[in-house]
Amino acid sequence: MTDEKKTETAKEAATVKKAMISQPMAGKTDEEIVATRDLAVAKLRQMGYEVVNTLFTDEWYSDEAMKGRGVVQVPLCFLAKSLENMSLCHAAYFCKGWEDARGCKIEHEAAEAYGLEVLYGD
C-alpha cells in the first residue's frame, strides 16, 4: 500500500463516527438484554454510527476466567472495559433506565466530562 493510500484509509477511518451503548442489565433476562441492544444498534446504525462492542460475552469475561484472573468485583471489571471502549467513541447511547444503574451513571458522567455526544434511547 502506498503512503498516499495509507493516508486516505486513515482519513476514512477517522470520519467514521463510533458509538457505544450503555445499558442497564441487572435483573434483566438475556433475551431482554439482547432485544434492547438490537434496537439500540439499529437506531445507531440509522444515525450513521458504527457500534463499538460493550457487551462482553467472550471467554475472557466468563465467570471461570475472571475468577482465574483474580477478579473480585466483576461489575467493576465490566465497567473498566466499557470505559476503555468509550475511548474509541464519538458518542454514547444510553438505554432507558440508565439513571438507575451504577455503571451507566458512571459511564454517563465520563461521556459528558470527556465531550462525547450523549444520546438517549426511548
PDB file of C-alpha atoms in Angstrom:
ATOM      1  CA  MET A   1       0.000   0.000   0.000  1.00  0.00           C
ATOM      2  CA  THR A   2       1.373   3.395  -0.947  1.00  0.00           C
ATOM      3  CA  ASP A   3       1.781   6.203   1.576  1.00  0.00           C
ATOM      4  CA  GLU A   4      -0.955   8.124  -0.238  1.00  0.00           C
ATOM      5  CA  LYS A   5      -3.358   5.171   0.070  1.00  0.00           C
ATOM      6  CA  LYS A   6      -2.481   4.749   3.771  1.00  0.00           C
ATOM      7  CA  THR A   7      -3.263   8.412   4.397  1.00  0.00           C
ATOM      8  CA  GLU A   8      -6.579   8.105   2.531  1.00  0.00           C
ATOM      9  CA  THR A   9      -7.517   4.995   4.527  1.00  0.00           C
ATOM     10  CA  ALA A  10      -6.623   6.721   7.813  1.00  0.00           C
ATOM     11  CA  LYS A  11      -8.789   9.721   6.871  1.00  0.00           C
ATOM     12  CA  GLU A  12     -11.719   7.431   6.039  1.00  0.00           C
ATOM     13  CA  ALA A  13     -11.373   5.658   9.388  1.00  0.00           C
ATOM     14  CA  ALA A  14     -11.265   8.994  11.167  1.00  0.00           C
ATOM     15  CA  THR A  15     -14.556  10.076   9.582  1.00  0.00           C
ATOM     16  CA  VAL A  16     -16.498   7.002  10.717  1.00  0.00           C
ATOM     17  CA  LYS A  17     -18.460   8.010  13.790  1.00  0.00           C
ATOM     18  CA  LYS A  18     -18.405   5.389  16.526  1.00  0.00           C
ATOM     19  CA  ALA A  19     -20.796   4.948  19.423  1.00  0.00           C
ATOM     20  CA  MET A  20     -21.078   2.710  22.443  1.00  0.00           C
ATOM     21  CA  ILE A  21     -24.217   1.502  24.173  1.00  0.00           C
ATOM     22  CA  SER A  22     -24.711   1.903  27.910  1.00  0.00           C
ATOM     23  CA  GLN A  23     -27.401  -0.489  29.020  1.00  0.00           C
ATOM     24  CA  PRO A  24     -28.761  -1.498  32.417  1.00  0.00           C
ATOM     25  CA  MET A  25     -28.581  -5.288  32.764  1.00  0.00           C
ATOM     26  CA  ALA A  26     -29.256  -6.107  36.415  1.00  0.00           C
ATOM     27  CA  GLY A  27     -32.495  -8.024  36.821  1.00  0.00           C
ATOM     28  CA  LYS A  28     -32.940  -8.487  33.061  1.00  0.00           C
ATOM     29  CA  THR A  29     -33.019 -11.754  31.153  1.00  0.00           C
ATOM     30  CA  ASP A  30     -30.523 -12.444  28.380  1.00  0.00           C
ATOM     31  CA  GLU A  31     -33.414 -12.124  25.919  1.00  0.00           C
ATOM     32  CA  GLU A  32     -34.387  -8.679  27.248  1.00  0.00           C
ATOM     33  CA  ILE A  33     -30.781  -7.504  27.099  1.00  0.00           C
ATOM     34  CA  VAL A  34     -30.341  -8.695  23.514  1.00  0.00           C
ATOM     35  CA  ALA A  35     -33.674  -7.221  22.362  1.00  0.00           C
ATOM     36  CA  THR A  36     -32.870  -3.814  23.860  1.00  0.00           C
ATOM     37  CA  ARG A  37     -29.358  -3.890  22.416  1.00  0.00           C
ATOM     38  CA  ASP A  38     -30.611  -4.883  18.953  1.00  0.00           C
ATOM     39  CA  LEU A  39     -32.962  -1.879  18.909  1.00  0.00           C
ATOM     40  CA  ALA A  40     -30.162   0.445  20.038  1.00  0.00           C
ATOM     41  CA  VAL A  41     -27.766  -0.919  17.404  1.00  0.00           C
ATOM     42  CA  ALA A  42     -30.386  -0.448  14.679  1.00  0.00           C
ATOM     43  CA  LYS A  43     -31.074   3.124  15.777  1.00  0.00           C
ATOM     44  CA  LEU A  44     -27.367   3.998  15.931  1.00  0.00           C
ATOM     45  CA  ARG A  45     -26.701   2.494  12.510  1.00  0.00           C
ATOM     46  CA  GLN A  46     -29.592   4.520  11.069  1.00  0.00           C
ATOM     47  CA  MET A  47     -27.879   7.587  12.511  1.00  0.00           C
ATOM     48  CA  GLY A  48     -24.639   6.631  10.736  1.00  0.00           C
ATOM     49  CA  TYR A  49     -22.715   5.257  13.704  1.00  0.00           C
ATOM     50  CA  GLU A  50     -20.550   2.175  13.863  1.00  0.00           C
ATOM     51  CA  VAL A  51     -21.265   0.457  17.187  1.00  0.00           C
ATOM     52  CA  VAL A  52     -18.322  -0.392  19.434  1.00  0.00           C
ATOM     53  CA  ASN A  53     -18.895  -3.541  21.480  1.00  0.00           C
ATOM     54  CA  THR A  54     -19.727  -3.065  25.145  1.00  0.00           C
ATOM     55  CA  LEU A  55     -21.443  -6.414  25.683  1.00  0.00           C
ATOM     56  CA  PHE A  56     -18.571  -8.584  26.796  1.00  0.00           C
ATOM     57  CA  THR A  57     -19.507 -12.221  26.311  1.00  0.00           C
ATOM     58  CA  ASP A  58     -16.271 -13.761  25.122  1.00  0.00           C
ATOM     59  CA  GLU A  59     -14.355 -16.373  27.094  1.00  0.00           C
ATOM     60  CA  TRP A  60     -12.089 -13.747  28.715  1.00  0.00           C
ATOM     61  CA  TYR A  61     -15.150 -12.469  30.624  1.00  0.00           C
ATOM     62  CA  SER A  62     -16.581 -15.835  31.651  1.00  0.00           C
ATOM     63  CA  ASP A  63     -17.049 -16.414  35.390  1.00  0.00           C
ATOM     64  CA  GLU A  64     -14.275 -19.009  35.325  1.00  0.00           C
ATOM     65  CA  ALA A  65     -11.790 -16.764  33.500  1.00  0.00           C
ATOM     66  CA  MET A  66     -12.456 -13.820  35.784  1.00  0.00           C
ATOM     67  CA  LYS A  67     -12.062 -15.983  38.862  1.00  0.00           C
ATOM     68  CA  GLY A  68      -8.816 -17.335  37.393  1.00  0.00           C
ATOM     69  CA  ARG A  69      -7.520 -13.782  36.920  1.00  0.00           C
ATOM     70  CA  GLY A  70      -8.424 -12.914  40.488  1.00  0.00           C
ATOM     71  CA  VAL A  71     -11.253 -10.510  39.648  1.00  0.00           C
ATOM     72  CA  VAL A  72     -13.140  -9.784  42.869  1.00  0.00           C
ATOM     73  CA  GLN A  73     -15.513  -7.052  41.663  1.00  0.00           C
ATOM     74  CA  VAL A  74     -16.959  -8.417  38.412  1.00  0.00           C
ATOM     75  CA  PRO A  75     -19.227  -5.411  37.697  1.00  0.00           C
ATOM     76  CA  LEU A  76     -16.235  -3.109  38.148  1.00  0.00           C
ATOM     77  CA  CYS A  77     -14.240  -5.202  35.678  1.00  0.00           C
ATOM     78  CA  PHE A  78     -17.014  -4.809  33.095  1.00  0.00           C
ATOM     79  CA  LEU A  79     -17.201  -1.070  33.785  1.00  0.00           C
ATOM     80  CA  ALA A  80     -13.444  -0.704  33.315  1.00  0.00           C
ATOM     81  CA  LYS A  81     -13.608  -2.440  29.932  1.00  0.00           C
ATOM     82  CA  SER A  82     -16.603  -0.322  28.932  1.00  0.00           C
ATOM     83  CA  LEU A  83     -14.728   2.884  29.777  1.00  0.00           C
ATOM     84  CA  GLU A  84     -11.759   1.637  27.768  1.00  0.00           C
ATOM     85  CA  ASN A  85     -14.020   1.066  24.773  1.00  0.00           C
ATOM     86  CA  MET A  86     -15.575   4.505  25.307  1.00  0.00           C
ATOM     87  CA  SER A  87     -12.162   5.934  24.385  1.00  0.00           C
ATOM     88  CA  LEU A  88     -12.798   4.685  20.836  1.00  0.00           C
ATOM     89  CA  CYS A  89     -16.124   6.519  20.542  1.00  0.00           C
ATOM     90  CA  HIS A  90     -17.561   9.829  19.464  1.00  0.00           C
ATOM     91  CA  ALA A  91     -20.913   9.166  21.151  1.00  0.00           C
ATOM     92  CA  ALA A  92     -22.529   7.169  23.942  1.00  0.00           C
ATOM     93  CA  TYR A  93     -26.103   5.912  23.681  1.00  0.00           C
ATOM     94  CA  PHE A  94     -27.926   5.419  26.972  1.00  0.00           C
ATOM     95  CA  CYS A  95     -30.765   2.904  27.049  1.00  0.00           C
ATOM     96  CA  LYS A  96     -33.893   3.501  29.107  1.00  0.00           C
ATOM     97  CA  GLY A  97     -33.265   3.051  32.818  1.00  0.00           C
ATOM     98  CA  TRP A  98     -29.624   4.142  32.737  1.00  0.00           C
ATOM     99  CA  GLU A  99     -30.300   6.643  35.531  1.00  0.00           C
ATOM    100  CA  ASP A 100     -30.882   3.777  37.970  1.00  0.00           C
ATOM    101  CA  ALA A 101     -27.806   1.703  37.128  1.00  0.00           C
ATOM    102  CA  ARG A 102     -24.472   2.395  38.872  1.00  0.00           C
ATOM    103  CA  GLY A 103     -22.275   1.604  35.895  1.00  0.00           C
ATOM    104  CA  CYS A 104     -24.442   3.523  33.435  1.00  0.00           C
ATOM    105  CA  LYS A 105     -24.375   6.598  35.674  1.00  0.00           C
ATOM    106  CA  ILE A 106     -20.574   6.476  35.781  1.00  0.00           C
ATOM    107  CA  GLU A 107     -20.410   5.981  32.002  1.00  0.00           C
ATOM    108  CA  HIS A 108     -22.754   8.968  31.588  1.00  0.00           C
ATOM    109  CA  GLU A 109     -20.555  11.171  33.775  1.00  0.00           C
ATOM    110  CA  ALA A 110     -17.473  10.111  31.812  1.00  0.00           C
ATOM    111  CA  ALA A 111     -19.174  10.706  28.462  1.00  0.00           C
ATOM    112  CA  GLU A 112     -20.182  14.220  29.481  1.00  0.00           C
ATOM    113  CA  ALA A 113     -16.829  15.009  31.107  1.00  0.00           C
ATOM    114  CA  TYR A 114     -14.879  13.916  28.033  1.00  0.00           C
ATOM    115  CA  GLY A 115     -17.123  15.557  25.448  1.00  0.00           C
ATOM    116  CA  LEU A 116     -18.791  12.597  23.811  1.00  0.00           C
ATOM    117  CA  GLU A 117     -22.113  13.213  22.138  1.00  0.00           C
ATOM    118  CA  VAL A 118     -24.703  11.835  24.547  1.00  0.00           C
ATOM    119  CA  LEU A 119     -27.736  10.117  23.027  1.00  0.00           C
ATOM    120  CA  TYR A 120     -30.761   8.643  24.792  1.00  0.00           C
ATOM    121  CA  GLY A 121     -32.988   5.700  23.937  1.00  0.00           C
ATOM    122  CA  ASP A 122     -36.742   5.705  24.258  1.00  0.00           C
TER     123      ASP A 122
END
